[in-house]
Amino acid sequence: MLNRDFDDTREHLLATGEGIMLGKGFAAVGLAEILGQAGVPKGSFYHYFGSKEGYGVALLSRFFSRYHAILDEIVANPQLNGRAKLDAYFAGWCSVSCENSGNSRCLVVKLTGEVSDLSDDMRRQMQQGIAGIIERVTTFIVIGRADKSLPPGMPAETLAAALYQLWLGAALVTKVQHGSAALDAARAATERMLST
């Protein structure tokens, strides 16, 4: 039975699959499981998605669209200076990773290694989505340098990429360790990077 929270079957299928894949990954989940949990017939799936890989691309596109929108809200918030925008972004990492240190609520953390080897189309979607995140983190840094809440230093885009990679790595280690030590280390390293 279609979940009443969704009036769009395509969105319902994507939301259902995201929940399952955050627990199991991409390869371990079959279409039958997604369709069964969603209460949607197989023909409907193929009406919206040409294949499981196409579904995966759409799933990542949806995830990054929502993620980018959250970051765009932070960019547009006039009450936050650049440093506060960065702090809000990293606080989001901590809340997502620390609350569920064993189970990620982030498709990037959950699927990065797996889909990069399975599907070029999904890898490209992941690459494009990550580039969008780094672009927005770069904007936080540029704003912070303009309002003097962040010191000058390495090029903003280089710093943004380094920070994103640091936190992504910390989130992956958090999954292994089931603790917050890696994120605490990322926070300390971030403080050093932003103060020089």
Coordinates of C-alpha atoms in Angstrom, one line a residue:
M1 CA 0.0 0.0 0.0
L2 CA 1.4 3.4 -1.0
N3 CA 2.5 5.4 2.0
R4 CA 0.0 8.3 2.5
D5 CA 3.0 10.7 3.1
F6 CA 3.8 10.4 -0.6
D7 CA 1.4 11.3 -3.4
D8 CA 4.2 10.6 -6.0
T9 CA 5.0 6.9 -6.6
R10 CA 8.5 7.7 -7.9
E11 CA 9.3 9.7 -4.7
H12 CA 7.8 6.9 -2.6
L13 CA 10.1 4.4 -4.3
L14 CA 13.2 6.6 -3.7
A15 CA 12.4 7.3 -0.1
T16 CA 11.7 3.6 0.6
G17 CA 14.9 2.5 -1.1
E18 CA 17.0 5.2 0.7
G19 CA 15.9 3.9 4.0
I20 CA 16.8 0.3 3.1
M21 CA 20.1 1.2 1.5
L22 CA 21.2 3.3 4.4
G23 CA 21.1 0.0 6.4
K24 CA 22.3 -2.5 3.8
G25 CA 24.1 -0.7 1.0
F26 CA 23.3 -0.8 -2.7
A27 CA 24.4 -4.3 -3.9
A28 CA 22.7 -6.2 -1.0
V29 CA 19.3 -4.7 -1.7
G30 CA 17.1 -6.3 -4.4
L31 CA 14.3 -4.6 -6.3
A32 CA 11.8 -7.1 -4.7
E33 CA 12.7 -5.8 -1.2
I34 CA 12.2 -2.2 -2.3
L35 CA 8.9 -2.9 -4.1
G36 CA 7.6 -5.1 -1.3
Q37 CA 8.3 -2.5 1.4
A38 CA 6.9 0.3 -0.8
G39 CA 3.9 -1.8 -1.8
V40 CA 4.4 -0.9 -5.4
P41 CA 4.1 -3.4 -8.4
K42 CA 7.2 -4.2 -10.5
G43 CA 5.8 -2.5 -13.6
S44 CA 5.6 0.8 -11.7
F45 CA 9.3 0.6 -10.9
Y46 CA 10.2 0.2 -14.6
H47 CA 7.9 3.1 -15.5
Y48 CA 10.1 5.4 -13.5
F49 CA 13.5 3.7 -13.7
G50 CA 15.1 1.8 -16.5
S51 CA 17.2 -0.4 -14.2
K52 CA 18.5 -0.7 -10.7
E53 CA 21.5 1.4 -11.7
G54 CA 19.2 4.1 -13.1
Y55 CA 17.3 3.9 -9.8
G56 CA 20.7 4.4 -7.9
V57 CA 21.5 7.4 -10.0
A58 CA 18.1 8.9 -9.2
L59 CA 18.5 8.1 -5.5
L60 CA 21.8 9.9 -5.4
S61 CA 20.5 12.8 -7.4
R62 CA 17.6 13.2 -4.9
F63 CA 19.9 12.9 -1.9
F64 CA 22.3 15.6 -3.2
S65 CA 19.5 17.9 -4.2
R66 CA 18.2 17.9 -0.6
Y67 CA 21.7 18.1 0.8
H68 CA 22.6 21.1 -1.4
A69 CA 19.3 22.8 -0.5
I70 CA 20.2 22.6 3.2
L71 CA 23.6 24.1 2.5
D72 CA 22.0 26.8 0.4
E73 CA 19.9 27.8 3.4
I74 CA 23.0 28.1 5.5
V75 CA 24.7 30.3 2.8
A76 CA 21.6 32.5 2.6
N77 CA 21.2 32.9 6.4
P78 CA 22.1 36.6 7.0
Q79 CA 22.4 36.0 10.8
L80 CA 25.5 33.8 10.4
N81 CA 28.9 35.0 9.5
G82 CA 31.2 32.8 7.4
R83 CA 32.7 31.0 10.3
A84 CA 29.3 30.4 11.9
K85 CA 28.1 28.9 8.5
L86 CA 31.0 26.5 8.6
D87 CA 30.3 25.6 12.2
A88 CA 26.7 24.9 11.4
Y89 CA 27.8 22.6 8.5
F90 CA 30.2 20.6 10.7
A91 CA 27.7 20.4 13.5
G92 CA 25.5 18.7 11.0
W93 CA 28.2 16.1 10.3
C94 CA 28.4 15.4 14.0
S95 CA 24.7 15.1 14.6
V96 CA 24.3 12.6 11.7
S97 CA 27.4 10.6 12.5
C98 CA 27.4 10.6 16.3
E99 CA 23.8 9.8 16.8
N100 CA 24.1 6.7 14.6
S101 CA 27.9 5.9 14.8
G102 CA 27.3 2.4 13.5
N103 CA 24.7 3.2 10.9
S104 CA 25.1 6.1 8.6
R105 CA 22.2 8.4 7.7
C106 CA 24.3 9.8 4.8
L107 CA 24.3 8.0 1.4
V108 CA 27.7 9.4 0.6
V109 CA 29.2 7.8 3.7
K110 CA 27.3 4.6 3.1
L111 CA 27.8 4.1 -0.6
T112 CA 31.0 5.9 -1.7
G113 CA 33.3 2.9 -1.8
E114 CA 30.6 0.5 -3.0
V115 CA 29.1 2.3 -6.0
S116 CA 32.3 3.7 -7.3
D117 CA 33.3 0.2 -8.3
L118 CA 29.8 -0.9 -9.4
S119 CA 28.6 1.8 -11.7
D120 CA 30.3 4.6 -13.6
D121 CA 26.9 6.5 -13.8
M122 CA 26.5 6.3 -10.1
R123 CA 30.1 7.3 -9.5
R124 CA 29.7 10.3 -11.8
Q125 CA 26.5 11.3 -9.9
M126 CA 28.4 11.0 -6.6
Q127 CA 31.3 13.0 -8.0
Q128 CA 28.9 15.8 -9.2
G129 CA 27.1 15.9 -5.9
I130 CA 30.3 16.1 -3.9
A131 CA 31.5 18.9 -6.1
G132 CA 28.3 20.8 -5.2
I133 CA 29.0 20.3 -1.5
I134 CA 32.6 21.5 -1.9
E135 CA 31.4 24.5 -3.9
R136 CA 29.1 25.6 -1.1
V137 CA 31.7 25.0 1.6
T138 CA 34.0 27.2 -0.5
T139 CA 31.3 29.9 -0.4
F140 CA 31.2 29.7 3.4
I141 CA 35.0 30.3 3.4
V142 CA 34.8 33.2 1.0
I143 CA 32.1 34.8 3.0
G144 CA 34.1 34.3 6.2
R145 CA 37.2 35.8 4.7
A146 CA 35.2 38.8 3.5
D147 CA 33.6 39.4 6.9
K148 CA 36.9 38.7 8.7
S149 CA 35.5 35.8 10.7
L150 CA 38.1 33.5 9.0
P151 CA 41.7 34.4 8.3
P152 CA 43.2 34.4 4.8
G153 CA 45.2 31.4 3.8
M154 CA 45.2 28.7 1.2
P155 CA 42.8 29.1 -1.7
A156 CA 39.2 28.8 -0.5
E157 CA 38.4 25.9 -2.9
T158 CA 41.5 24.0 -1.9
L159 CA 40.7 24.4 1.8
A160 CA 37.0 23.5 1.3
A161 CA 38.0 20.2 -0.5
A162 CA 40.5 19.4 2.2
L163 CA 37.9 19.9 4.9
Y164 CA 35.3 17.9 3.2
Q165 CA 37.7 15.0 2.6
L166 CA 38.8 15.2 6.3
W167 CA 35.2 15.0 7.5
L168 CA 34.2 12.3 5.1
G169 CA 37.2 10.2 6.2
A170 CA 36.3 10.8 9.8
A171 CA 32.7 9.7 9.2
L172 CA 33.9 6.5 7.6
V173 CA 36.2 5.7 10.5
T174 CA 33.3 6.5 12.9
K175 CA 31.4 3.7 11.3
V176 CA 34.3 1.3 12.0
Q177 CA 34.9 2.4 15.5
H178 CA 31.3 3.1 16.6
G179 CA 32.6 6.1 18.5
S180 CA 33.2 9.8 18.0
A181 CA 37.0 9.9 18.3
A182 CA 37.5 10.4 14.6
L183 CA 35.0 13.2 14.4
D184 CA 36.6 14.8 17.5
A185 CA 40.0 14.6 15.7
A186 CA 38.4 16.1 12.6
R187 CA 37.0 19.0 14.6
A188 CA 40.5 19.7 16.2
A189 CA 42.2 19.5 12.8
T190 CA 39.5 21.8 11.3
E191 CA 40.2 24.4 14.1
R192 CA 43.9 24.3 13.2
M193 CA 43.3 24.6 9.5
L194 CA 40.9 27.5 10.0
S195 CA 43.1 29.4 12.3
T196 CA 46.2 29.6 10.0

